[in-house]
Short mmCIF file of C-alpha atoms in Angstrom, two decimals:
data_model
loop_
_atom_site.label_atom_id
_atom_site.label_comp_id
_atom_site.label_asym_id
_atom_site.label_seq_id
_atom_site.Cartn_x
_atom_site.Cartn_y
_atom_site.Cartn_z
CA UNK A 29 -33.21 -36.10 -68.55
CA UNK A 30 -31.47 -36.54 -72.55
CA UNK A 31 -29.34 -39.47 -70.42
CA UNK A 32 -32.29 -40.94 -69.05
CA UNK A 33 -33.90 -41.20 -72.34
CA UNK A 34 -30.76 -43.23 -74.41
CA UNK A 35 -30.34 -45.39 -71.50
CA UNK A 36 -33.59 -46.32 -72.38
CA UNK A 37 -33.10 -46.80 -75.13
CA UNK A 38 -31.20 -49.16 -75.67
CA UNK A 39 -32.21 -50.55 -71.86
CA UNK A 40 -35.50 -51.14 -75.09
CA UNK A 41 -33.08 -52.15 -78.09
CA UNK A 42 -30.51 -55.29 -75.73
CA UNK A 43 -34.19 -56.23 -74.94
CA UNK A 44 -35.23 -56.49 -78.17
CA UNK A 45 -31.76 -58.57 -78.93
CA UNK A 46 -32.36 -61.06 -76.64
CA UNK A 47 -36.33 -61.71 -77.24
CA UNK A 48 -36.16 -61.21 -81.16
CA UNK A 49 -32.65 -64.15 -80.04
CA UNK A 50 -35.24 -66.91 -78.08
CA UNK A 51 -38.28 -66.35 -80.92
CA UNK A 52 -36.11 -67.50 -83.83
CA UNK A 53 -34.19 -69.93 -82.58
CA UNK A 54 -34.55 -72.91 -84.40
CA UNK A 55 -33.55 -70.42 -87.25
CA UNK A 56 -30.09 -69.50 -85.76
CA UNK A 57 -29.14 -72.49 -85.31
CA UNK A 58 -29.70 -74.05 -88.71
CA UNK A 59 -28.17 -71.69 -90.29
CA UNK A 60 -25.06 -71.79 -87.79
CA UNK A 61 -25.90 -67.29 -87.33
CA UNK A 62 -25.44 -68.02 -83.68
CA UNK A 63 -22.32 -65.86 -83.70
CA UNK A 64 -23.33 -62.72 -85.20
CA UNK A 65 -26.55 -63.56 -83.01
CA UNK A 66 -24.12 -63.18 -80.32
CA UNK A 67 -20.98 -60.51 -80.82
CA UNK A 68 -24.95 -58.18 -82.12
CA UNK A 69 -26.30 -58.55 -78.32
CA UNK A 70 -22.73 -58.10 -76.64
CA UNK A 71 -23.09 -54.56 -79.04
CA UNK A 72 -25.89 -53.94 -77.79
CA UNK A 73 -24.97 -55.23 -73.82
CA UNK A 74 -21.47 -53.20 -73.57
CA UNK A 75 -23.23 -50.01 -75.51
CA UNK A 76 -25.70 -49.58 -72.82
CA UNK A 77 -23.26 -50.07 -70.67
CA UNK A 78 -20.82 -47.72 -71.06
CA UNK A 79 -23.86 -45.29 -71.41
CA UNK A 80 -24.61 -46.63 -67.41
CA UNK A 81 -20.98 -45.90 -66.26
CA UNK A 82 -21.53 -42.57 -68.00
CA UNK A 83 -24.16 -41.81 -65.68
CA UNK A 84 -23.06 -43.04 -62.95
CA UNK A 85 -19.94 -40.68 -63.01
CA UNK A 86 -23.19 -37.93 -63.95
CA UNK A 87 -24.68 -38.46 -60.84
CA UNK A 88 -21.46 -39.08 -59.31
CA UNK A 89 -20.44 -35.84 -59.93
CA UNK A 90 -23.88 -34.36 -59.13
CA UNK A 91 -24.60 -35.38 -55.75
CA UNK A 92 -19.93 -35.03 -54.41
CA UNK A 93 -20.91 -30.53 -55.88
CA UNK A 94 -24.10 -31.48 -53.75
CA UNK A 95 -23.16 -32.99 -50.35
CA UNK A 96 -19.69 -30.28 -50.69
CA UNK A 97 -21.48 -27.27 -50.85
CA UNK A 98 -24.66 -28.22 -47.91
CA UNK A 99 -21.48 -29.11 -45.58
CA UNK A 100 -19.21 -25.03 -46.81
CA UNK A 101 -23.38 -23.87 -46.53
CA UNK A 102 -23.42 -25.09 -43.04
CA UNK A 103 -19.47 -23.85 -42.23
CA UNK A 104 -19.17 -21.04 -43.32
CA UNK A 105 -21.27 -18.46 -41.70
CA UNK A 106 -18.81 -19.69 -39.04
CA UNK A 107 -15.67 -19.27 -40.50
CA UNK A 108 -17.13 -15.64 -41.38
CA UNK A 109 -18.26 -14.94 -37.78
CA UNK A 110 -14.31 -17.25 -35.56
CA UNK A 111 -11.61 -14.35 -36.11
CA UNK A 112 -14.44 -12.12 -34.16
CA UNK A 113 -15.01 -14.67 -31.94
CA UNK A 114 -10.79 -15.70 -31.28
CA UNK A 115 -9.95 -12.22 -30.64
CA UNK A 116 -12.23 -11.16 -28.71
CA UNK A 117 -15.14 -9.15 -30.05
CA UNK A 118 -18.00 -12.17 -29.81
CA UNK A 119 -18.82 -14.18 -26.94
CA UNK A 120 -20.29 -18.10 -27.92
CA UNK A 121 -23.51 -16.37 -27.42
CA UNK A 122 -23.35 -14.09 -30.18
CA UNK A 123 -21.69 -16.01 -32.23
CA UNK A 124 -24.37 -18.03 -32.43
CA UNK A 125 -26.79 -16.26 -33.58
CA UNK A 126 -24.72 -14.76 -36.34
CA UNK A 127 -24.09 -17.31 -37.27
#
């Protein structure tokens, strides 16, 4: 899905930023660019974290909806014939067959 592609791209950007800092540690230290690089890596990380939270929210919402529908599908047939069973028109075996 598109959210997965975005997360993968942000993870790649974050990893690239970290590798870039590791490979260029001496020039960064020489030119005193540590604050800039820290801010840049933090920005990559925060962007990634925001998208991961968004993905988590979508996943939890989808799974909650699926679980709710599964429960409703299991209970719905009994709810439909419960009135006839309680009034005595159906016995227990007929109710289970109907459901």
